[in-house]
XYZ file of C-alpha atoms in Angstrom:
708
model
C -30.148 112.651 60.344
C -29.137 115.171 63.064
C -25.477 114.490 62.365
C -26.036 115.131 58.694
C -27.734 118.446 59.462
C -24.921 119.489 61.785
C -22.314 118.771 59.130
C -24.208 120.810 56.582
C -24.605 123.761 58.954
C -20.927 123.649 59.874
C -20.019 123.628 56.211
C -22.265 126.626 55.583
C -20.849 128.576 58.483
C -17.346 127.835 57.418
C -18.112 129.089 53.969
C -19.911 132.168 55.228
C -16.638 133.730 56.174
C -15.810 134.179 52.506
C -19.250 135.361 51.416
C -21.145 138.328 52.229
C -23.859 138.025 54.767
C -26.752 138.540 52.336
C -25.697 135.930 49.934
C -25.024 133.535 52.814
C -28.481 134.012 54.248
C -30.184 133.165 50.977
C -28.130 130.019 50.502
C -28.807 128.863 54.058
C -32.502 129.241 53.410
C -32.354 127.102 50.298
C -30.421 124.413 52.092
C -32.884 124.336 54.967
C -35.771 123.830 52.555
C -33.974 121.013 50.808
C -33.304 119.262 54.098
C -36.943 119.391 54.935
C -37.849 117.870 51.565
C -35.439 114.975 52.078
C -36.865 114.296 55.518
C -40.332 114.063 54.062
C -39.311 111.654 51.326
C -37.547 109.342 53.768
C -40.554 109.157 56.003
C -42.825 108.374 53.061
C -40.622 105.489 51.923
C -40.463 103.966 55.396
C -44.237 104.072 55.788
C -44.807 102.467 52.363
C -42.422 99.513 52.999
C -43.922 98.842 56.399
C -47.472 98.811 55.060
C -46.556 96.224 52.348
C -44.479 94.023 54.698
C -47.243 93.094 57.112
C -49.547 91.304 54.617
C -46.618 89.381 53.168
C -45.580 88.192 56.556
C -49.085 87.073 57.380
C -49.314 85.123 54.043
C -46.056 83.327 54.756
C -47.237 82.269 58.173
C -50.414 80.790 56.671
C -48.381 78.824 54.110
C -46.171 77.395 56.828
C -49.238 76.176 58.617
C -50.570 74.472 55.457
C -47.216 72.788 54.703
C -47.026 71.361 58.147
C -50.495 69.898 57.692
C -49.589 68.305 54.351
C -46.404 66.800 55.790
C -48.451 65.158 58.487
C -50.821 63.703 55.893
C -47.863 62.358 53.835
C -46.385 60.635 56.840
C -49.700 58.974 57.553
C -50.073 57.845 53.893
C -46.484 56.465 53.811
C -47.079 54.458 56.901
C -50.238 53.037 55.328
C -48.429 52.056 52.127
C -45.604 50.387 53.982
C -47.893 48.433 56.197
C -50.712 47.325 53.875
C -50.307 48.240 50.144
C -46.725 46.961 49.782
C -47.749 43.562 51.064
C -50.535 43.375 48.480
C -48.151 44.461 45.693
C -45.601 41.734 46.544
C -48.278 39.098 46.357
C -49.580 40.423 43.022
C -46.001 40.603 41.530
C -45.268 36.988 42.392
C -48.541 35.912 40.820
C -47.763 37.955 37.652
C -44.275 36.437 37.287
C -45.653 32.938 37.621
C -48.375 33.624 35.061
C -45.804 35.119 32.653
C -43.512 32.078 32.906
C -46.457 29.781 32.362
C -47.453 31.790 29.274
C -43.921 31.527 27.865
C -43.861 27.772 28.430
C -47.227 27.379 26.794
C -46.174 29.565 23.859
C -42.963 27.537 23.379
C -44.848 24.260 23.539
C -47.391 25.597 21.093
C -44.640 26.716 18.647
C -42.890 23.347 18.958
C -46.117 21.512 18.333
C -46.775 23.796 15.365
C -43.329 23.079 13.869
C -43.809 19.355 14.483
C -47.109 19.598 12.687
C -45.423 21.492 9.809
C -42.703 18.844 9.656
C -45.234 16.030 9.585
C -47.343 17.768 6.930
C -44.289 18.486 4.774
C -43.115 14.866 4.973
C -46.575 13.564 4.055
C -46.830 15.936 1.100
C -43.263 14.967 0.127
C -44.236 11.277 -0.073
C -47.316 12.114 -2.073
C -45.408 14.271 -4.567
C -42.615 11.717 -4.879
C -45.089 8.955 -5.727
C -46.509 11.151 -8.476
C -42.957 11.975 -9.718
C -43.525 15.646 -8.989
C -39.890 16.089 -8.079
C -39.834 19.866 -7.680
C -42.790 19.843 -5.265
C -41.271 16.905 -3.386
C -37.943 18.672 -3.053
C -39.656 21.869 -1.837
C -41.642 19.974 0.790
C -38.471 18.236 1.932
C -36.778 21.602 2.328
C -39.781 22.845 4.363
C -39.386 19.848 6.655
C -35.664 20.579 6.924
C -36.392 24.217 7.840
C -38.869 23.136 10.542
C -36.349 20.721 11.985
C -33.661 23.402 12.080
C -36.028 25.685 13.989
C -36.791 22.936 16.508
C -33.095 22.181 16.982
C -32.356 25.844 17.610
C -34.678 25.964 20.649
C -32.307 26.091 23.588
C -33.420 24.424 26.769
C -36.141 22.478 25.001
C -34.416 19.403 23.606
C -36.575 16.509 22.484
C -35.438 12.960 21.910
C -37.805 12.798 18.958
C -35.667 15.353 17.068
C -32.906 12.791 16.516
C -35.404 10.389 15.019
C -36.813 13.161 12.835
C -33.289 14.045 11.690
C -32.589 10.452 10.699
C -35.896 10.271 8.851
C -35.039 13.466 6.974
C -31.653 12.060 5.925
C -33.282 8.849 4.698
C -35.898 10.702 2.658
C -33.260 13.079 1.246
C -31.213 10.145 0.023
C -34.391 8.588 -1.297
C -35.269 11.518 -3.549
C -31.649 12.011 -4.580
C -31.536 8.380 -5.674
C -34.692 8.877 -7.752
C -33.329 12.080 -9.262
C -30.000 10.472 -10.138
C -31.876 7.612 -11.758
C -33.804 10.130 -13.841
C -30.545 11.971 -14.611
C -29.065 8.777 -16.008
C -32.094 8.439 -18.269
C -31.740 12.030 -19.461
C -27.955 12.037 -20.027
C -26.386 8.798 -21.236
C -22.634 8.394 -21.797
C -21.391 5.599 -24.016
C -17.682 5.352 -23.327
C -14.868 3.103 -24.594
C -14.103 -0.063 -22.594
C -10.931 1.452 -21.135
C -12.167 4.716 -19.665
C -8.710 5.925 -18.733
C -7.378 5.712 -22.284
C -6.955 8.986 -24.208
C -5.802 7.409 -27.474
C -7.550 8.358 -30.691
C -8.882 4.830 -31.169
C -10.530 4.894 -27.735
C -11.794 8.476 -27.867
C -13.539 8.047 -31.214
C -15.868 5.478 -29.585
C -17.266 8.012 -27.090
C -20.898 9.166 -27.494
C -23.242 11.468 -25.567
C -27.016 10.827 -25.735
C -29.337 13.599 -24.486
C -33.011 12.636 -23.985
C -35.081 15.799 -23.962
C -38.468 14.552 -25.192
C -40.443 11.770 -23.416
C -40.609 8.529 -25.387
C -43.898 7.032 -26.583
C -43.490 3.966 -24.374
C -44.880 4.878 -20.940
C -42.679 2.329 -19.209
C -39.557 4.173 -20.337
C -41.018 7.659 -20.157
C -38.582 10.324 -19.083
C -39.842 13.234 -16.934
C -39.235 16.782 -18.153
C -35.577 17.690 -17.858
C -36.285 21.006 -16.177
C -38.193 19.309 -13.353
C -35.284 16.999 -12.561
C -32.737 19.814 -12.737
C -34.868 22.193 -10.630
C -35.391 19.529 -7.977
C -31.652 18.944 -7.806
C -31.124 22.699 -7.508
C -33.619 22.938 -4.604
C -31.820 20.136 -2.780
C -28.378 21.680 -3.458
C -27.268 18.622 -5.442
C -27.177 20.192 -8.902
C -23.626 21.451 -8.401
C -22.304 17.911 -7.887
C -24.118 16.489 -10.904
C -22.990 19.340 -13.137
C -19.437 18.913 -11.881
C -19.493 15.232 -12.880
C -21.080 16.067 -16.219
C -18.483 18.784 -16.858
C -15.667 16.367 -16.037
C -16.943 13.812 -18.550
C -17.607 16.546 -21.101
C -14.023 17.784 -20.820
C -12.367 14.379 -20.768
C -14.324 12.621 -23.504
C -15.449 15.409 -25.855
C -13.864 18.851 -25.466
C -10.243 17.941 -24.714
C -10.087 15.204 -27.393
C -11.256 17.764 -29.963
C -8.380 20.028 -28.900
C -5.719 17.320 -28.701
C -6.633 15.269 -31.793
C -6.819 17.348 -35.014
C -8.359 14.458 -36.957
C -11.492 14.357 -34.772
C -14.700 16.052 -35.875
C -17.883 16.345 -33.778
C -21.010 14.944 -35.392
C -24.512 15.655 -34.050
C -27.541 13.521 -34.825
C -31.119 14.415 -33.876
C -33.702 11.648 -33.444
C -37.331 11.923 -32.277
C -36.475 11.410 -28.613
C -32.724 11.943 -28.358
C -29.805 14.125 -29.440
C -26.615 12.172 -30.134
C -23.124 13.701 -30.120
C -20.315 11.521 -31.445
C -16.944 11.771 -33.245
C -15.760 11.178 -36.757
C -12.068 10.702 -37.550
C -10.574 12.198 -40.707
C -7.969 10.065 -42.385
C -6.064 12.919 -44.014
C -5.623 15.380 -41.167
C -2.855 17.785 -40.255
C -0.590 17.126 -37.309
C -1.878 20.269 -35.615
C -5.244 21.974 -36.073
C -5.451 25.748 -36.323
C -7.216 27.643 -33.508
C -10.000 28.579 -35.941
C -10.742 24.908 -36.615
C -10.643 23.997 -32.927
C -12.931 26.908 -32.018
C -15.460 25.837 -34.663
C -15.505 22.280 -33.293
C -15.948 23.424 -29.686
C -18.633 25.887 -30.760
C -20.566 23.117 -32.522
C -20.562 21.028 -29.342
C -21.888 23.920 -27.252
C -24.543 24.732 -29.848
C -25.867 21.165 -29.545
C -25.760 21.321 -25.758
C -27.381 24.759 -25.766
C -30.240 23.506 -27.904
C -31.163 20.535 -25.762
C -29.703 21.118 -22.289
C -27.895 24.337 -21.392
C -30.792 26.699 -22.190
C -32.803 25.406 -19.214
C -33.461 28.221 -16.695
C -33.566 27.354 -12.997
C -34.274 29.055 -9.689
C -31.013 28.658 -7.849
C -31.292 29.197 -4.054
C -29.488 32.385 -3.117
C -28.697 33.306 -6.751
C -32.065 33.846 -8.392
C -32.864 32.681 -11.898
C -29.866 31.313 -13.830
C -29.381 29.096 -16.861
C -27.637 25.771 -16.840
C -25.063 27.223 -19.259
C -23.990 29.788 -16.643
C -23.592 27.138 -13.957
C -21.645 24.780 -16.219
C -19.428 27.598 -17.483
C -18.372 28.509 -13.934
C -17.373 24.877 -13.321
C -15.368 23.996 -16.459
C -14.304 27.208 -18.217
C -11.046 27.660 -16.297
C -9.835 24.143 -17.169
C -11.140 24.389 -20.744
C -9.477 27.754 -21.360
C -6.157 26.466 -19.966
C -6.345 23.481 -22.325
C -7.142 25.745 -25.295
C -4.236 28.038 -24.444
C -1.565 25.406 -23.823
C -2.598 22.917 -26.524
C -3.927 25.231 -29.216
C -2.988 28.908 -28.947
C 0.556 28.236 -27.759
C 1.225 25.960 -30.712
C -0.197 28.532 -33.110
C 2.268 31.244 -32.049
C 4.500 31.994 -35.050
C 8.132 30.965 -34.953
C 9.038 33.710 -37.393
C 8.268 37.408 -37.059
C 7.149 37.572 -40.692
C 4.097 35.492 -39.764
C 2.950 37.751 -36.926
C 0.735 39.731 -39.294
C -1.142 36.561 -40.191
C -1.869 35.950 -36.520
C -4.544 38.672 -36.626
C -6.877 36.013 -38.030
C -6.362 33.968 -34.857
C -7.106 37.009 -32.677
C -10.299 37.719 -34.619
C -11.382 34.083 -34.423
C -10.708 34.037 -30.668
C -12.820 37.144 -30.165
C -15.705 35.655 -32.165
C -15.440 32.397 -30.201
C -15.741 34.193 -26.857
C -18.664 36.284 -28.147
C -20.496 33.126 -29.234
C -20.037 31.529 -25.790
C -21.192 34.738 -24.081
C -24.287 34.786 -26.266
C -25.059 31.266 -25.061
C -24.501 32.603 -21.480
C -21.743 30.043 -21.005
C -19.320 32.890 -20.288
C -19.774 36.095 -18.327
C -19.396 39.381 -20.157
C -16.142 40.264 -18.386
C -14.446 36.931 -19.265
C -11.623 37.492 -21.791
C -8.899 34.982 -20.863
C -8.454 33.581 -24.380
C -8.596 36.959 -26.112
C -6.064 38.507 -23.731
C -3.648 35.663 -24.402
C -4.107 35.865 -28.169
C -3.700 39.665 -28.245
C -0.428 39.364 -26.327
C 1.092 37.444 -29.237
C 4.223 39.596 -29.484
C 5.243 38.745 -25.944
C 4.403 35.063 -26.442
C 6.314 35.017 -29.711
C 9.383 36.463 -28.011
C 9.126 33.997 -25.116
C 8.709 31.033 -27.448
C 11.514 32.202 -29.712
C 13.850 32.712 -26.757
C 12.973 29.304 -25.370
C 13.666 27.640 -28.716
C 16.954 29.511 -29.089
C 18.128 28.600 -25.584
C 17.232 24.932 -26.112
C 18.976 24.823 -29.487
C 22.018 26.581 -28.048
C 22.255 24.222 -25.098
C 22.010 21.235 -27.433
C 24.938 22.601 -29.426
C 26.949 23.290 -26.271
C 26.571 19.708 -25.067
C 27.458 18.140 -28.411
C 30.897 16.656 -29.117
C 33.789 19.096 -29.396
C 35.964 16.932 -31.642
C 33.725 17.393 -34.719
C 35.586 20.319 -36.268
C 35.617 22.576 -39.310
C 38.499 24.622 -40.664
C 38.276 28.381 -40.376
C 40.490 30.598 -42.566
C 40.730 34.384 -42.889
C 38.958 34.220 -46.236
C 36.162 31.967 -44.976
C 32.771 33.408 -45.860
C 29.790 33.199 -43.554
C 26.167 34.049 -44.247
C 25.872 37.301 -42.315
C 23.309 40.137 -42.481
C 24.331 43.018 -44.707
C 24.762 46.226 -42.737
C 22.595 49.140 -43.896
C 23.905 52.669 -44.043
C 23.299 54.335 -40.639
C 20.117 56.377 -40.837
C 19.140 55.102 -44.263
C 16.357 52.863 -42.928
C 17.275 50.094 -45.376
C 16.147 46.586 -44.513
C 18.596 43.795 -43.849
C 19.713 41.509 -46.638
C 21.617 38.246 -46.374
C 24.834 37.830 -48.315
C 28.030 35.860 -48.244
C 30.298 38.337 -46.567
C 34.064 38.202 -46.748
C 35.736 39.474 -43.568
C 37.977 42.027 -45.314
C 38.628 43.485 -48.708
C 41.332 41.870 -50.793
C 44.657 43.619 -51.089
C 46.298 45.989 -48.692
C 44.598 48.586 -46.542
C 45.949 52.090 -47.154
C 46.540 54.050 -43.943
C 48.348 56.971 -45.517
C 51.174 57.749 -47.859
C 53.604 55.386 -46.160
C 51.915 52.877 -43.806
C 49.969 49.856 -45.059
C 48.361 46.962 -43.191
C 47.933 43.395 -44.305
C 44.370 42.396 -45.177
C 44.676 39.724 -42.487
C 45.437 42.204 -39.685
C 41.963 42.012 -38.113
C 41.147 38.481 -39.289
C 40.960 35.345 -37.206
C 43.986 33.112 -37.952
C 43.478 29.806 -39.677
C 42.415 27.199 -37.147
C 39.959 24.426 -36.524
C 36.884 24.973 -34.388
C 33.997 22.758 -33.356
C 31.209 22.653 -35.920
C 28.737 23.111 -33.057
C 30.357 26.437 -32.162
C 30.105 27.613 -35.757
C 26.406 26.710 -35.689
C 26.031 28.500 -32.343
C 27.390 31.742 -33.778
C 25.146 31.394 -36.816
C 22.201 30.900 -34.453
C 23.097 34.168 -32.698
C 23.231 36.048 -36.012
C 19.889 34.697 -37.191
C 18.246 35.495 -33.848
C 19.468 39.088 -33.965
C 18.276 39.337 -37.550
C 14.854 38.154 -36.344
C 14.955 40.818 -33.614
C 15.373 43.660 -36.103
C 12.073 42.731 -37.765
C 10.131 42.515 -34.465
C 8.455 45.009 -32.158
C 10.583 46.993 -29.716
C 9.689 44.800 -26.733
C 10.303 41.602 -28.661
C 13.506 43.031 -30.140
C 14.995 43.743 -26.721
C 13.951 40.328 -25.441
C 15.645 38.542 -28.349
C 18.765 40.681 -27.979
C 18.983 39.763 -24.301
C 18.369 36.142 -25.253
C 21.489 36.166 -27.459
C 23.497 37.587 -24.564
C 22.100 34.815 -22.362
C 23.240 32.245 -24.927
C 26.861 33.382 -24.740
C 26.755 33.654 -20.945
C 25.281 30.156 -20.836
C 28.196 28.938 -22.954
C 30.634 30.141 -20.282
C 28.759 28.115 -17.660
C 27.796 24.948 -19.540
C 30.815 24.085 -21.680
C 33.537 24.111 -18.961
C 31.263 22.112 -16.675
C 29.806 19.619 -19.151
C 33.127 18.919 -20.922
C 35.410 19.293 -17.884
C 36.639 15.719 -17.785
C 37.248 15.591 -21.536
C 39.114 18.892 -21.573
C 41.315 17.781 -18.690
C 42.289 14.465 -20.242
C 42.643 15.330 -23.943
C 44.963 18.233 -24.825
C 43.788 18.300 -28.429
C 40.223 18.995 -27.329
C 41.512 21.641 -24.936
C 43.208 23.338 -27.905
C 39.974 23.155 -29.920
C 38.122 24.653 -26.942
C 40.657 27.477 -26.954
C 39.994 28.092 -30.652
C 36.226 27.978 -30.022
C 36.440 30.694 -27.398
C 38.703 32.879 -29.556
C 36.319 32.421 -32.502
C 33.326 33.525 -30.421
C 35.267 36.451 -28.931
C 36.276 37.519 -32.452
C 32.619 37.759 -33.510
C 31.480 39.394 -30.282
C 33.726 42.377 -31.013
C 31.481 43.524 -33.863
C 28.275 41.519 -33.390
C 26.357 44.309 -31.669
C 27.497 47.052 -34.038
C 26.350 45.093 -37.071
C 22.733 45.288 -35.882
C 22.666 48.661 -34.149
C 21.582 50.533 -37.250
C 19.688 47.664 -38.805
C 16.356 49.408 -38.198
C 14.883 52.568 -36.775
C 13.705 50.584 -33.765
C 14.891 50.342 -30.210
C 18.290 48.827 -31.085
C 19.397 52.123 -32.595
C 18.736 54.001 -29.344
C 20.328 51.673 -26.794
C 23.809 50.322 -26.225
C 23.738 47.204 -28.388
C 27.055 45.550 -27.750
C 28.646 42.272 -26.780
C 32.143 43.678 -26.308
C 31.863 43.345 -22.528
C 31.711 39.547 -22.955
C 34.965 39.346 -24.915
C 37.418 39.301 -21.933
C 35.468 36.478 -20.328
C 35.674 34.325 -23.465
C 39.385 34.989 -23.814
C 39.914 33.876 -20.236
C 37.705 30.869 -20.838
C 39.886 29.928 -23.826
C 42.815 29.647 -21.424
C 40.791 27.347 -19.206
C 43.540 25.406 -17.336
C 42.480 21.772 -17.580
C 45.942 20.327 -16.741
C 46.900 19.666 -20.404
C 47.834 16.149 -21.491
C 47.239 14.524 -18.138
C 48.009 14.868 -14.480
C 51.279 13.404 -13.047
C 49.465 10.459 -11.273
C 48.263 9.538 -14.749
C 51.750 10.138 -16.239
C 53.401 7.834 -13.719
C 51.184 4.967 -14.837
C 50.292 3.725 -11.406
C 50.368 -0.036 -11.973
C 52.155 -2.840 -10.134
C 53.295 -4.495 -13.333
C 53.571 -3.250 -16.939
C 54.366 -5.905 -19.510
C 56.732 -5.244 -22.394
C 53.783 -5.377 -24.777
C 51.867 -2.787 -22.754
C 54.958 -0.587 -22.577
C 55.307 -0.696 -26.374
C 51.644 0.164 -26.752
C 51.919 3.117 -24.399
C 54.992 4.330 -26.160
C 53.224 4.178 -29.521
C 50.342 6.255 -28.198
C 52.666 8.802 -26.642
C 54.688 9.082 -29.852
C 51.517 9.780 -31.827
C 50.638 12.541 -29.392
C 54.122 14.065 -29.560
C 54.159 13.996 -33.355
C 50.609 15.177 -34.042
C 49.859 17.287 -30.989
C 51.921 20.326 -32.068
C 50.041 20.435 -35.367
C 47.129 22.175 -33.660
C 49.382 25.229 -33.382
C 48.865 26.554 -36.930
C 48.143 30.289 -36.695
C 49.424 31.050 -40.237
C 48.136 30.016 -43.638
C 51.585 28.974 -44.821
C 52.305 25.585 -43.274
C 56.082 26.029 -43.375
C 55.860 29.199 -41.274
C 53.996 27.445 -38.460
C 56.990 25.332 -37.441
C 58.257 28.067 -35.166
C 55.014 28.068 -33.210
C 54.891 24.269 -33.049
C 58.318 24.228 -31.442
C 56.947 26.426 -28.659
C 54.550 23.758 -27.415
C 56.407 23.347 -24.062
C 55.750 27.036 -23.397
C 51.981 26.582 -23.559
C 51.620 22.944 -22.421
C 52.796 22.705 -18.837
C 53.503 18.972 -18.704
C 54.871 18.539 -22.218
C 58.425 17.747 -21.099
C 57.068 15.390 -18.424
C 55.243 13.568 -21.158
C 58.410 13.235 -23.261
C 60.426 11.928 -20.296
C 57.735 9.302 -19.748
C 58.240 8.174 -23.358
C 61.971 7.772 -22.706
C 61.345 5.632 -19.601
C 58.953 3.373 -21.512
C 61.735 2.427 -24.030
C 64.884 2.827 -21.875
C 66.891 0.158 -20.017
C 67.860 0.422 -16.367
C 71.212 2.103 -17.042
C 69.620 4.717 -19.335
C 67.062 5.547 -16.662
C 69.844 5.928 -14.052
C 71.740 8.188 -16.459
C 68.615 10.312 -17.054
C 68.264 10.638 -13.272
C 71.913 11.674 -12.805
C 71.886 11.679 -9.019
C 68.782 13.890 -8.989
C 70.295 16.472 -11.340
C 69.287 15.099 -14.750
C 66.232 15.933 -16.927
C 64.277 13.010 -15.481
C 64.641 14.413 -11.977
C 63.159 17.724 -13.108
C 59.896 16.084 -14.166
C 59.451 13.129 -11.760
C 60.038 12.554 -8.081
C 62.267 9.703 -6.857
C 59.217 7.762 -5.642
C 57.547 8.051 -9.065
C 60.686 6.868 -10.913
C 61.083 3.925 -8.532
C 57.428 2.992 -9.048
C 57.904 3.003 -12.828
C 61.077 0.873 -12.579
C 59.287 -1.699 -10.405
C 56.392 -1.840 -12.867
C 58.563 -2.135 -16.010
C 61.380 -4.458 -14.845
C 61.524 -7.772 -13.080
C 62.889 -8.073 -9.572
C 66.617 -8.680 -10.114
C 69.888 -7.548 -8.567
C 70.337 -5.054 -11.389
C 66.905 -3.549 -10.662
C 67.755 -3.374 -6.958
C 71.027 -1.607 -7.790
C 69.208 0.880 -10.042
C 66.610 1.576 -7.379
C 69.353 2.234 -4.867
C 70.754 4.997 -7.119
C 67.385 6.777 -7.407
C 67.235 8.956 -4.342
């Protein structure tokens, strides 16, 4: 504080040099008073803090004393607990654990005894109910016993030898009630089948009968329990599925499928006081195939009879709730039944001609009504539409069936004999579709079309073309090929009257037919084409004939309708080069040189004459297949060019000479390896022929020596 005062005084004195003495005196006075005030305030604060500090310090000291006392007490209590209380607690805990384990054992034993009692009670009540033919109650009691046994078997660490005996007893009693129920089932549902159960012939099927006993008979000895009781008991035991599966199998095999497969069969129902009888009646005058409407009516009649006396029974199915027998049976047999209806009824009803597609709406309507009737009987679920979907997709099925028929017919024609021929001339007329005017929308008409107009075609003031310029030359082709081309035309004509999807499918089918020809014919007839030149020539004509039609086949149908064919590239021109190459299929005309050498050790004079006669016939008649012109006398030039097109023609003619020549003539034809014979045969081949044709003499040896 003194230092602070000194600094203030020094500051005042230093400043007094610049102030006047009066002003300095007043300021020094004010500063002195302020210093005194500060001194007083500081003293007051110090006194106040000191006065408050003393009681606080005294309170803290008292608290310390109390804490020390409590700590001493805690130490004493801890020592007491560790020495006496803990020992008592350990003893009590051990006793509690032992008592708890004993309680658990007693509880487990009690629960086991309770379940054993429940099992015994259920078995006793089961026997009582079974004796009274209360099958549902008996089955329920048996299931209670089964549940009790499962609970006992699930107890881990508490296995009893008696459980095995109880399990065996349960199996025996289960089989016992199942036997009784199956006996009752056989009384309720009686099948009278033909002697040969495996036979599906009409004579055997017509003998099948189904007897359904739904009302107890008057005779107590043959009384039949209520059907629902037997069915419910089987459902409780989980055996109903197996019985229904067997029943569905017999129903399909002996009633439903025969009605689909045999059009002459009719279902006949007969109701008697205690039984419904379902049997067949065979119509003498029946069609080969029944319409889907007729088949649906027959199947519906069968289900109406079954619904009346069997399928309307409602049952409590474990895990499924309340269901009817119709629902359960439908789940078991509908898939197989619908497949049979599709493949043996709906498939056969698909039209083979597009003009009959409109009539197929009756089949679609009948199919829809059939499914609705089965859904009303609860035989089908509401979302089941397998038959209707198939029937509504008739356009696709029609196209598939049509394509299949076309491919099969085409393949049959391709594998038929080539040598059955017909003559084709430029003025030959073929039944072809008449081409409508592009954009006119006219329908196709069939007419006998001539390839070209008669007379000359005017190309201007000076140039004229023959009417035969674009015509196929006169030739002979296989009749099967002519039929194949006609099949293609008729299929395309069918396509123009079909839907767009069907139209494209049929168009592609025709393309497949011609591509199939390129694969099948050379393979199937390979051996024949290689051995017989005449057939090879006919094959050439066949390919040229097809190629000739392919040039314009697509264009003839492009504007045949306003459908999809008019908007896509409908053409077969891309197939033409392949057919022209196929026509030149190199099958080694006439025969191969092993064949021409006649590889035999000995050829008699008679055999040589016979071979010569055959060869002469081929040489004289073979060139006649080369007749490109109508005028026979003008074809001679082309017939003389046979060696140009037939590779081994000259070899064949030299063979003819050898067959009739003597040894000297053969040597002359050889001419030291420079003659015409040497050009076609090797020395070894000529020697082999000489040895086969002539006897072993000195002259033959001399001739053989000159062939080298």
